[in-house]
Amino acid sequence: MHARDICGISFKWTVIIERVVAQPTRIVAIGRNFVEHVRELNNTVPKEPFFFLKPTTSYLANGGKIEIPRGTIVHHEVELGVVISRTGRDIPSAQADSYVAGYALAIDMTARNVQDDVKKKGLPWTTAKGFDTFTPIGPFIPKSSIADPHNLNLWLKINGQFKQNGTTAAMIVQIPRLIEHVSSIMTLEEGDLILTGTPSGVGPVNAGDTVTVGLAVAESPDMLSELEFL
Amino acid sequence: MHARDICGISFKWTVIIERVVAQPTRIVAIGRNFVEHVRELNNTVPKEPFFFLKPTTSYLANGGKIEIPRGTIVHHEVELGVVISRTGRDIPSAQADSYVAGYALAIDMTARNVQDDVKKKGLPWTTAKGFDTFTPIGPFIPKSSIADPHNLNLWLKINGQFKQNGTTAAMIVQIPRLIEHVSSIMTLEEGDLILTGTPSGVGPVNAGDTVTVGLAVAESPDMLSELEFL
Ligand SMILES: [Mg+2]
Ligand SMILES: [Mg+2]
Ligand SMILES: [Mg+2]
């Protein structure tokens, strides 16, 4: 089946990415989970994690073109995605790992000027986060490929220049507690993707830029995922 | 297939409701679309429509039990839902009707104290709107059953007493323009539900209350939908 039938993407998925998005369920995105990123946007560190939903129609597979909607300033936020393996509610953090199928490298694209405006007005973040193509995502990475998801480097370059270069070791709230928190509010389901927050260095993407992102085990020369978007 | 496998509901769907939620895609909820409701919460009428996403795990079928999460004040918002028939992006309002499969009566349950708090802090509305059971919904109503979706009465009673009693004629932004607006941001898909906003009269639901809702063509004695939640 052609991916266009599923979520509006204009080219075929690889077989491997279909494990993440062929039956898209939800994208649950955590906010403010890296101290340096909280500071760069003059925000405060939240007392407990918070999250928002992104529509699955925002998925964009490797090689795709990120849309810059008219009138928006669009920022990149490179993030580690956690793919959920099975249905769960009120999952204790000690059992959270058994609900993880694997991972994926993703970018939480954000219309920053729209977000700044709705934050001031106390309105939902949905539009700022929800345009088509606003969740570029890489192939599914099985859990067995990553011994410790809190020991990964993730980076983002624009036109070959580093803009973000962080480590998942710096997460304020780690993955098991994120799963506990989200599942205390709503049932998690197979195929759900949890974006775990972005390190510092976010900034604008302009039409014509080439955006590359990478994920690797810390101090390893081998990339777990490397993607390019136009 | 038992509905629990799909979205965590603890009893079988009727055949007819499966048309709405057997393949749940998204719930797109419009805010502040009735002037009297905007006023009762001391909000301002938005210059353009805005929306948020609710997780499909919040669906609750007729007869179900609405959860009141600890520490929350949960309000009812009875709303007309529009079910989308096919994929579309940038749908002009003049063509919007051809993307409508039908309708459903729903309640946009809202943890009002959580929402008040996140509005003040400029945070996403997701948690306030997203708990399991926070979208009670009735059977699919085919488009052919409703000549004019802007000529419907919708009401909500608690323990037999009217709390909301409005008409879809009072929508600030009508359905074709809502479809145009949402699809200007993200692709709409078959099975998506657009909640079109609530009339005035919102208020708390307490544990043990019986909540009934109804939808009828104006001045008609025949109900299009009538539901009860505990
Ligand atoms: Mg969904
Ligand atoms: Mg982010
Ligand atoms: Mg509402």
Coordinates of C-alpha atoms in Angstrom, one line a residue, chain B residues 32-195:
Chain B
R32 CA -15.1 29.1 21.9
N33 CA -17.6 28.7 19.1
F34 CA -20.7 30.0 20.9
V35 CA -20.9 33.6 22.2
E36 CA -22.8 32.8 25.3
H37 CA -20.3 30.1 26.3
V38 CA -17.4 32.4 25.6
R39 CA -18.9 35.0 28.0
E40 CA -19.7 32.5 30.8
L41 CA -16.0 31.7 31.1
N42 CA -14.9 35.3 30.8
N43 CA -13.1 34.6 27.6
T44 CA -12.9 36.7 24.4
V45 CA -14.3 35.7 21.0
P46 CA -11.4 34.5 18.9
K47 CA -10.6 36.4 15.7
E48 CA -10.2 33.0 13.9
P49 CA -11.3 29.5 15.0
F50 CA -8.8 27.6 17.1
F51 CA -8.7 23.9 18.0
F52 CA -6.9 21.3 20.1
L53 CA -6.5 17.5 19.8
K54 CA -8.1 15.0 22.2
P55 CA -6.7 11.4 22.2
T56 CA -8.9 8.8 20.8
T57 CA -8.4 6.8 24.0
S58 CA -10.8 9.3 25.5
Y59 CA -13.8 7.9 23.6
L60 CA -16.6 6.5 25.8
A61 CA -19.6 4.8 24.3
N62 CA -23.2 5.2 25.4
G63 CA -23.9 3.8 28.8
G64 CA -20.3 4.2 30.0
K65 CA -18.9 5.7 33.2
I66 CA -17.2 9.0 33.1
E67 CA -14.1 9.0 35.3
I68 CA -13.5 12.0 37.6
P69 CA -9.7 12.0 38.1
R70 CA -8.6 12.8 41.6
G71 CA -8.1 16.5 42.3
T72 CA -10.0 17.6 39.2
I73 CA -13.2 19.6 38.7
V74 CA -14.7 18.1 35.6
H75 CA -17.1 20.1 33.4
H76 CA -19.5 18.9 30.7
E77 CA -19.5 20.5 27.2
V78 CA -22.2 18.9 25.0
E79 CA -21.1 19.3 21.3
L80 CA -22.1 18.3 17.8
G81 CA -19.4 16.1 16.2
V82 CA -18.7 16.0 12.5
V83 CA -17.3 12.8 11.0
I84 CA -14.9 13.2 8.1
S85 CA -15.4 10.9 5.1
R86 CA -12.1 11.2 3.1
T87 CA -8.6 12.6 3.0
G88 CA -8.4 16.4 2.3
R89 CA -6.0 19.3 2.7
D90 CA -6.8 23.0 2.0
I91 CA -10.5 22.2 1.6
P92 CA -12.4 25.3 0.5
S93 CA -15.5 25.9 2.6
A94 CA -17.7 25.6 -0.6
Q95 CA -16.5 22.0 -1.0
A96 CA -16.4 21.1 2.7
D97 CA -19.8 19.3 2.7
S98 CA -18.4 16.6 0.4
Y99 CA -15.9 15.7 3.1
V100 CA -18.6 15.1 5.7
A101 CA -19.7 11.5 6.3
G102 CA -22.1 12.3 9.1
Y103 CA -22.4 13.4 12.7
A104 CA -22.3 12.2 16.3
L105 CA -23.4 13.6 19.6
A106 CA -20.5 14.0 22.0
I107 CA -19.4 15.6 25.3
D108 CA -16.1 17.4 25.5
M109 CA -15.3 16.6 29.1
T110 CA -12.9 19.1 30.5
A111 CA -10.9 19.2 33.8
R112 CA -11.7 22.9 34.3
N113 CA -9.3 23.6 37.2
V114 CA -6.5 22.0 35.2
Q115 CA -7.4 24.0 32.1
D116 CA -7.6 27.2 34.2
D117 CA -4.1 26.5 35.5
V118 CA -2.5 25.7 32.1
K119 CA -4.1 28.8 30.5
K120 CA -2.5 31.0 33.1
K121 CA 0.9 29.3 32.5
G122 CA 0.7 29.3 28.7
L123 CA 0.9 25.5 28.7
P124 CA -0.9 23.0 26.4
W125 CA -4.5 22.0 27.1
T126 CA -3.9 18.3 26.4
T127 CA -4.1 16.9 30.0
A128 CA -7.2 19.0 30.8
K129 CA -9.0 17.5 27.8
G130 CA -7.3 14.1 27.4
F131 CA -8.1 11.8 30.3
D132 CA -9.6 8.4 29.4
T133 CA -13.4 8.6 29.1
F134 CA -13.3 12.4 28.5
T135 CA -15.1 12.1 25.1
P136 CA -18.4 10.3 25.6
I137 CA -19.9 9.8 22.1
G138 CA -23.1 8.4 20.5
P139 CA -23.8 6.4 17.4
F140 CA -22.8 7.6 14.0
I141 CA -25.6 9.6 12.4
P142 CA -25.5 9.5 8.6
K143 CA -25.4 12.8 6.8
S144 CA -28.7 11.9 5.0
S145 CA -30.5 12.0 8.4
I146 CA -29.7 15.7 8.9
A147 CA -30.8 18.2 6.3
D148 CA -29.2 21.2 8.0
P149 CA -26.6 20.7 10.7
H150 CA -27.0 24.4 11.7
N151 CA -30.6 23.8 12.7
L152 CA -30.2 21.3 15.6
N153 CA -31.0 21.6 19.3
L154 CA -28.6 20.0 21.6
W155 CA -29.1 19.6 25.4
L156 CA -27.5 18.1 28.4
K157 CA -29.2 17.2 31.7
I158 CA -27.7 16.2 35.0
N159 CA -29.9 14.0 37.1
G160 CA -32.8 15.0 34.9
Q161 CA -32.3 18.8 35.2
F162 CA -31.4 20.9 32.1
K163 CA -27.9 22.4 32.3
Q164 CA -27.3 23.1 28.6
N165 CA -29.9 23.7 25.9
G166 CA -28.6 25.3 22.8
T167 CA -28.9 25.4 19.1
T168 CA -26.2 24.8 16.4
A169 CA -27.7 27.9 14.7
A170 CA -25.7 29.9 17.2
M171 CA -22.2 28.7 16.1
I172 CA -19.9 31.7 15.5
V173 CA -18.1 29.8 12.8
Q174 CA -20.1 27.2 10.9
I175 CA -19.0 23.7 9.9
P176 CA -17.8 24.4 6.3
R177 CA -15.4 27.2 7.6
L178 CA -14.3 25.0 10.4
I179 CA -13.3 22.3 7.9
E180 CA -11.6 24.9 5.7
H181 CA -9.6 26.2 8.7
V182 CA -8.5 22.9 10.2
S183 CA -7.5 21.5 6.8
S184 CA -5.5 24.6 6.1
I185 CA -3.2 23.4 8.8
M186 CA -3.3 19.6 8.7
T187 CA -4.7 17.0 6.4
L188 CA -8.1 15.6 7.4
E189 CA -8.7 11.9 7.2
E190 CA -11.6 9.5 7.1
G191 CA -12.8 8.9 10.6
D192 CA -11.6 12.2 12.1
L193 CA -14.1 13.8 14.4
I194 CA -14.5 17.5 14.6
L195 CA -16.2 18.7 17.8

